[in-house]
Amino acid sequence: MRALVFLLLVAAATAKVFEQCELARTLKAAGMDGYRGVSLGGWVCVAKWESSYDTAATHPNRDKSRDYGIFQINSRYWCNNGVTPTSNGCNISCDLLTDDISDSITCAKRVVSDPRGIRAWVAWRKHCHREDLSQYVAGCGV
Ligand SMILES: *[C@@H]1O[C@H](CO)[C@@H](O)[C@H](O)[C@H]1NC(C)=O
């Protein structure tokens, strides 16, 4: 029990909700602007609708897999959570819920490099495709 409380405190201490422009700057610095043809606004849009910019976001799926972090990386295909059988395409742990989003970014680049591209994200298909994506970086100076 004490260990559990400690783990929860650690998770709470290091998770983070990004400001929109802060995320835009972080993604730009990581080379995401235009990566595989997806604009910076497109990436920010995906993060907004997948996680509300909250690195601690997780979401259970019907197939018992789980999605993790700012880009909701899936435990069946892309990361290993030690529970779901996984192909672990990004060769990473699903421990993606901290303020350091570098693993999430690297994995998102891997995901978007598959034939499905950015359409791998439900949020893209529902909220970003055909929208004005410049609004997601407006006023950010990026
Ligand atoms: C996967 O990650 C492990 C540990 O980080 C590393 O040793 C291994 O070489 C990686 N495998 C591939 C296929 O990249």
PDB file of C-alpha atoms and ligand atoms in Angstrom:
ATOM      1  CA  MET A   1       0.000   0.000   0.000  1.00  0.00           C
ATOM      2  CA  ARG A   2       2.751   2.432   0.902  1.00  0.00           C
ATOM      3  CA  ALA A   3       4.490   1.571  -2.357  1.00  0.00           C
ATOM      4  CA  LEU A   4       1.292   2.239  -4.273  1.00  0.00           C
ATOM      5  CA  VAL A   5       0.841   5.642  -2.659  1.00  0.00           C
ATOM      6  CA  PHE A   6       4.445   6.453  -3.463  1.00  0.00           C
ATOM      7  CA  LEU A   7       3.994   5.467  -7.105  1.00  0.00           C
ATOM      8  CA  LEU A   8       0.843   7.554  -7.388  1.00  0.00           C
ATOM      9  CA  LEU A   9       2.695  10.543  -5.932  1.00  0.00           C
ATOM     10  CA  VAL A  10       5.543  10.106  -8.389  1.00  0.00           C
ATOM     11  CA  ALA A  11       3.089   9.867 -11.288  1.00  0.00           C
ATOM     12  CA  ALA A  12       1.238  12.937 -10.083  1.00  0.00           C
ATOM     13  CA  ALA A  13       4.459  14.860  -9.607  1.00  0.00           C
ATOM     14  CA  THR A  14       5.793  14.266 -13.087  1.00  0.00           C
ATOM     15  CA  ALA A  15       2.675  14.282 -15.246  1.00  0.00           C
ATOM     16  CA  LYS A  16       1.847  17.528 -16.938  1.00  0.00           C
ATOM     17  CA  VAL A  17      -0.855  19.316 -18.867  1.00  0.00           C
ATOM     18  CA  PHE A  18       0.827  21.292 -21.628  1.00  0.00           C
ATOM     19  CA  GLU A  19      -0.244  24.749 -22.672  1.00  0.00           C
ATOM     20  CA  GLN A  20      -1.131  24.734 -26.348  1.00  0.00           C
ATOM     21  CA  CYS A  21       1.746  26.986 -27.443  1.00  0.00           C
ATOM     22  CA  GLU A  22       4.205  25.240 -25.144  1.00  0.00           C
ATOM     23  CA  LEU A  23       3.352  21.961 -26.846  1.00  0.00           C
ATOM     24  CA  ALA A  24       3.626  23.593 -30.268  1.00  0.00           C
ATOM     25  CA  ARG A  25       7.131  24.811 -29.417  1.00  0.00           C
ATOM     26  CA  THR A  26       8.165  21.432 -28.006  1.00  0.00           C
ATOM     27  CA  LEU A  27       6.925  19.567 -31.070  1.00  0.00           C
ATOM     28  CA  LYS A  28       8.572  22.042 -33.409  1.00  0.00           C
ATOM     29  CA  ALA A  29      11.904  21.648 -31.613  1.00  0.00           C
ATOM     30  CA  ALA A  30      11.529  17.883 -32.079  1.00  0.00           C
ATOM     31  CA  GLY A  31      11.158  18.225 -35.844  1.00  0.00           C
ATOM     32  CA  MET A  32       7.432  17.540 -36.036  1.00  0.00           C
ATOM     33  CA  ASP A  33       6.498  20.539 -38.213  1.00  0.00           C
ATOM     34  CA  GLY A  34       5.812  18.972 -41.587  1.00  0.00           C
ATOM     35  CA  TYR A  35       6.887  15.500 -40.492  1.00  0.00           C
ATOM     36  CA  ARG A  36       5.412  13.084 -43.057  1.00  0.00           C
ATOM     37  CA  GLY A  37       3.434  16.004 -44.432  1.00  0.00           C
ATOM     38  CA  VAL A  38       1.636  16.801 -41.176  1.00  0.00           C
ATOM     39  CA  SER A  39       1.750  20.459 -40.169  1.00  0.00           C
ATOM     40  CA  LEU A  40       2.593  21.537 -36.653  1.00  0.00           C
ATOM     41  CA  GLY A  41      -1.048  22.569 -36.208  1.00  0.00           C
ATOM     42  CA  GLY A  42      -2.049  19.072 -37.263  1.00  0.00           C
ATOM     43  CA  TRP A  43       0.059  17.487 -34.535  1.00  0.00           C
ATOM     44  CA  VAL A  44      -1.215  19.894 -31.908  1.00  0.00           C
ATOM     45  CA  CYS A  45      -4.768  19.135 -33.038  1.00  0.00           C
ATOM     46  CA  VAL A  46      -4.193  15.392 -32.637  1.00  0.00           C
ATOM     47  CA  ALA A  47      -2.733  15.888 -29.143  1.00  0.00           C
ATOM     48  CA  LYS A  48      -5.636  18.113 -28.139  1.00  0.00           C
ATOM     49  CA  TRP A  49      -8.327  15.665 -29.159  1.00  0.00           C
ATOM     50  CA  GLU A  50      -6.455  12.550 -28.037  1.00  0.00           C
ATOM     51  CA  SER A  51      -5.315  13.700 -24.593  1.00  0.00           C
ATOM     52  CA  SER A  52      -6.351  17.329 -23.986  1.00  0.00           C
ATOM     53  CA  TYR A  53      -2.581  17.957 -23.783  1.00  0.00           C
ATOM     54  CA  ASP A  54      -2.448  15.858 -20.590  1.00  0.00           C
ATOM     55  CA  THR A  55       0.565  13.538 -20.469  1.00  0.00           C
ATOM     56  CA  ALA A  56      -1.213  11.423 -17.833  1.00  0.00           C
ATOM     57  CA  ALA A  57      -4.110  10.533 -20.132  1.00  0.00           C
ATOM     58  CA  THR A  58      -4.889   6.844 -20.573  1.00  0.00           C
ATOM     59  CA  HIS A  59      -7.806   5.227 -22.299  1.00  0.00           C
ATOM     60  CA  PRO A  60      -8.984   1.598 -22.284  1.00  0.00           C
ATOM     61  CA  ASN A  61     -10.000  -0.008 -25.554  1.00  0.00           C
ATOM     62  CA  ARG A  62     -12.554  -2.681 -26.229  1.00  0.00           C
ATOM     63  CA  ASP A  63      -9.820  -5.168 -27.195  1.00  0.00           C
ATOM     64  CA  LYS A  64      -8.357  -4.727 -23.655  1.00  0.00           C
ATOM     65  CA  SER A  65      -5.401  -2.722 -24.933  1.00  0.00           C
ATOM     66  CA  ARG A  66      -4.778   0.745 -23.543  1.00  0.00           C
ATOM     67  CA  ASP A  67      -3.700   4.087 -24.986  1.00  0.00           C
ATOM     68  CA  TYR A  68      -1.085   6.219 -23.230  1.00  0.00           C
ATOM     69  CA  GLY A  69       0.029   9.800 -23.023  1.00  0.00           C
ATOM     70  CA  ILE A  70      -0.177  12.919 -25.102  1.00  0.00           C
ATOM     71  CA  PHE A  71      -0.554  10.990 -28.389  1.00  0.00           C
ATOM     72  CA  GLN A  72      -2.432   8.035 -26.874  1.00  0.00           C
ATOM     73  CA  ILE A  73       0.078   5.426 -27.972  1.00  0.00           C
ATOM     74  CA  ASN A  74      -1.550   1.988 -28.087  1.00  0.00           C
ATOM     75  CA  SER A  75      -0.300  -0.993 -26.077  1.00  0.00           C
ATOM     76  CA  ARG A  76      -1.326  -3.586 -28.620  1.00  0.00           C
ATOM     77  CA  TYR A  77       0.672  -2.234 -31.527  1.00  0.00           C
ATOM     78  CA  TRP A  78       3.211   0.329 -30.364  1.00  0.00           C
ATOM     79  CA  CYS A  79       4.308   0.059 -26.735  1.00  0.00           C
ATOM     80  CA  ASN A  80       4.643  -2.606 -24.072  1.00  0.00           C
ATOM     81  CA  ASN A  81       2.606  -2.220 -20.874  1.00  0.00           C
ATOM     82  CA  GLY A  82       3.465  -5.682 -19.583  1.00  0.00           C
ATOM     83  CA  VAL A  83      -0.195  -6.711 -19.801  1.00  0.00           C
ATOM     84  CA  THR A  84      -1.506  -6.602 -23.354  1.00  0.00           C
ATOM     85  CA  PRO A  85       0.069  -8.921 -25.924  1.00  0.00           C
ATOM     86  CA  THR A  86       1.935  -6.431 -28.065  1.00  0.00           C
ATOM     87  CA  SER A  87       3.868  -6.065 -31.281  1.00  0.00           C
ATOM     88  CA  ASN A  88       5.587  -3.073 -29.605  1.00  0.00           C
ATOM     89  CA  GLY A  89       6.328  -1.347 -32.893  1.00  0.00           C
ATOM     90  CA  CYS A  90       8.091   1.531 -31.139  1.00  0.00           C
ATOM     91  CA  ASN A  91      10.132  -0.800 -28.923  1.00  0.00           C
ATOM     92  CA  ILE A  92       9.250   1.174 -25.798  1.00  0.00           C
ATOM     93  CA  SER A  93       7.478   0.784 -22.519  1.00  0.00           C
ATOM     94  CA  CYS A  94       4.029   2.371 -22.296  1.00  0.00           C
ATOM     95  CA  ASP A  95       5.376   4.432 -19.412  1.00  0.00           C
ATOM     96  CA  LEU A  96       4.673   7.605 -21.366  1.00  0.00           C
ATOM     97  CA  LEU A  97       2.754   9.621 -18.801  1.00  0.00           C
ATOM     98  CA  THR A  98       5.422  12.027 -17.614  1.00  0.00           C
ATOM     99  CA  ASP A  99       6.321  15.577 -18.610  1.00  0.00           C
ATOM    100  CA  ASP A 100       9.142  14.215 -20.807  1.00  0.00           C
ATOM    101  CA  ILE A 101       7.305  13.515 -24.061  1.00  0.00           C
ATOM    102  CA  SER A 102      10.345  12.580 -26.136  1.00  0.00           C
ATOM    103  CA  ASP A 103       9.409   8.879 -26.294  1.00  0.00           C
ATOM    104  CA  SER A 104       5.861   9.780 -27.310  1.00  0.00           C
ATOM    105  CA  ILE A 105       7.192  12.007 -30.073  1.00  0.00           C
ATOM    106  CA  THR A 106       9.618   9.373 -31.360  1.00  0.00           C
ATOM    107  CA  CYS A 107       6.834   6.804 -31.349  1.00  0.00           C
ATOM    108  CA  ALA A 108       4.369   9.158 -33.081  1.00  0.00           C
ATOM    109  CA  LYS A 109       6.931   9.579 -35.859  1.00  0.00           C
ATOM    110  CA  ARG A 110       7.088   5.806 -36.185  1.00  0.00           C
ATOM    111  CA  VAL A 111       3.280   5.471 -36.227  1.00  0.00           C
ATOM    112  CA  VAL A 112       2.800   8.167 -38.874  1.00  0.00           C
ATOM    113  CA  SER A 113       5.418   6.467 -41.039  1.00  0.00           C
ATOM    114  CA  ASP A 114       3.129   3.478 -41.555  1.00  0.00           C
ATOM    115  CA  PRO A 115       0.936   3.414 -44.680  1.00  0.00           C
ATOM    116  CA  ARG A 116      -2.085   4.676 -42.746  1.00  0.00           C
ATOM    117  CA  GLY A 117      -0.112   7.778 -41.834  1.00  0.00           C
ATOM    118  CA  ILE A 118      -1.798  10.363 -39.659  1.00  0.00           C
ATOM    119  CA  ARG A 119      -5.146   8.606 -40.141  1.00  0.00           C
ATOM    120  CA  ALA A 120      -3.971   6.107 -37.525  1.00  0.00           C
ATOM    121  CA  TRP A 121      -5.300   8.598 -34.975  1.00  0.00           C
ATOM    122  CA  VAL A 122      -9.068   8.596 -34.513  1.00  0.00           C
ATOM    123  CA  ALA A 123      -8.804  12.210 -33.369  1.00  0.00           C
ATOM    124  CA  TRP A 124      -7.364  13.156 -36.738  1.00  0.00           C
ATOM    125  CA  ARG A 125     -10.227  11.581 -38.616  1.00  0.00           C
ATOM    126  CA  LYS A 126     -12.852  13.068 -36.326  1.00  0.00           C
ATOM    127  CA  HIS A 127     -11.524  16.512 -35.471  1.00  0.00           C
ATOM    128  CA  CYS A 128      -8.508  17.547 -37.571  1.00  0.00           C
ATOM    129  CA  HIS A 129      -8.936  16.234 -41.099  1.00  0.00           C
ATOM    130  CA  ARG A 130     -10.141  19.093 -43.331  1.00  0.00           C
ATOM    131  CA  GLU A 131     -10.130  21.601 -40.471  1.00  0.00           C
ATOM    132  CA  ASP A 132      -8.223  24.862 -40.374  1.00  0.00           C
ATOM    133  CA  LEU A 133      -5.200  23.634 -38.432  1.00  0.00           C
ATOM    134  CA  SER A 134      -3.476  26.996 -38.208  1.00  0.00           C
ATOM    135  CA  GLN A 135      -5.792  27.850 -35.307  1.00  0.00           C
ATOM    136  CA  TYR A 136      -3.873  25.330 -33.174  1.00  0.00           C
ATOM    137  CA  VAL A 137      -0.663  27.326 -33.414  1.00  0.00           C
ATOM    138  CA  ALA A 138      -2.143  30.805 -33.753  1.00  0.00           C
ATOM    139  CA  GLY A 139      -0.307  33.330 -31.608  1.00  0.00           C
ATOM    140  CA  CYS A 140       2.375  30.835 -30.662  1.00  0.00           C
ATOM    141  CA  GLY A 141       5.117  32.495 -32.690  1.00  0.00           C
ATOM    142  CA  VAL A 142       6.185  29.200 -34.222  1.00  0.00           C
TER     143      VAL A 142
HETATM  144  C1  LIG B   1      14.681  -2.258 -28.230  1.00  0.00           C
HETATM  145  O1  LIG B   1      15.077  -1.577 -27.067  1.00  0.00           O
HETATM  146  C2  LIG B   1      16.059  -2.268 -26.321  1.00  0.00           C
HETATM  147  C3  LIG B   1      16.264  -1.533 -24.978  1.00  0.00           C
HETATM  148  O2  LIG B   1      16.161  -0.150 -25.122  1.00  0.00           O
HETATM  149  C4  LIG B   1      17.328  -2.368 -27.152  1.00  0.00           C
HETATM  150  O3  LIG B   1      18.335  -3.023 -26.429  1.00  0.00           O
HETATM  151  C5  LIG B   1      17.011  -3.119 -28.437  1.00  0.00           C
HETATM  152  O4  LIG B   1      18.139  -3.139 -29.278  1.00  0.00           O
HETATM  153  C6  LIG B   1      15.854  -2.485 -29.187  1.00  0.00           C
HETATM  154  N1  LIG B   1      15.434  -3.336 -30.284  1.00  0.00           N
HETATM  155  C7  LIG B   1      15.216  -2.839 -31.497  1.00  0.00           C
HETATM  156  C8  LIG B   1      14.753  -3.831 -32.508  1.00  0.00           C
HETATM  157  O5  LIG B   1      15.363  -1.671 -31.786  1.00  0.00           O
END
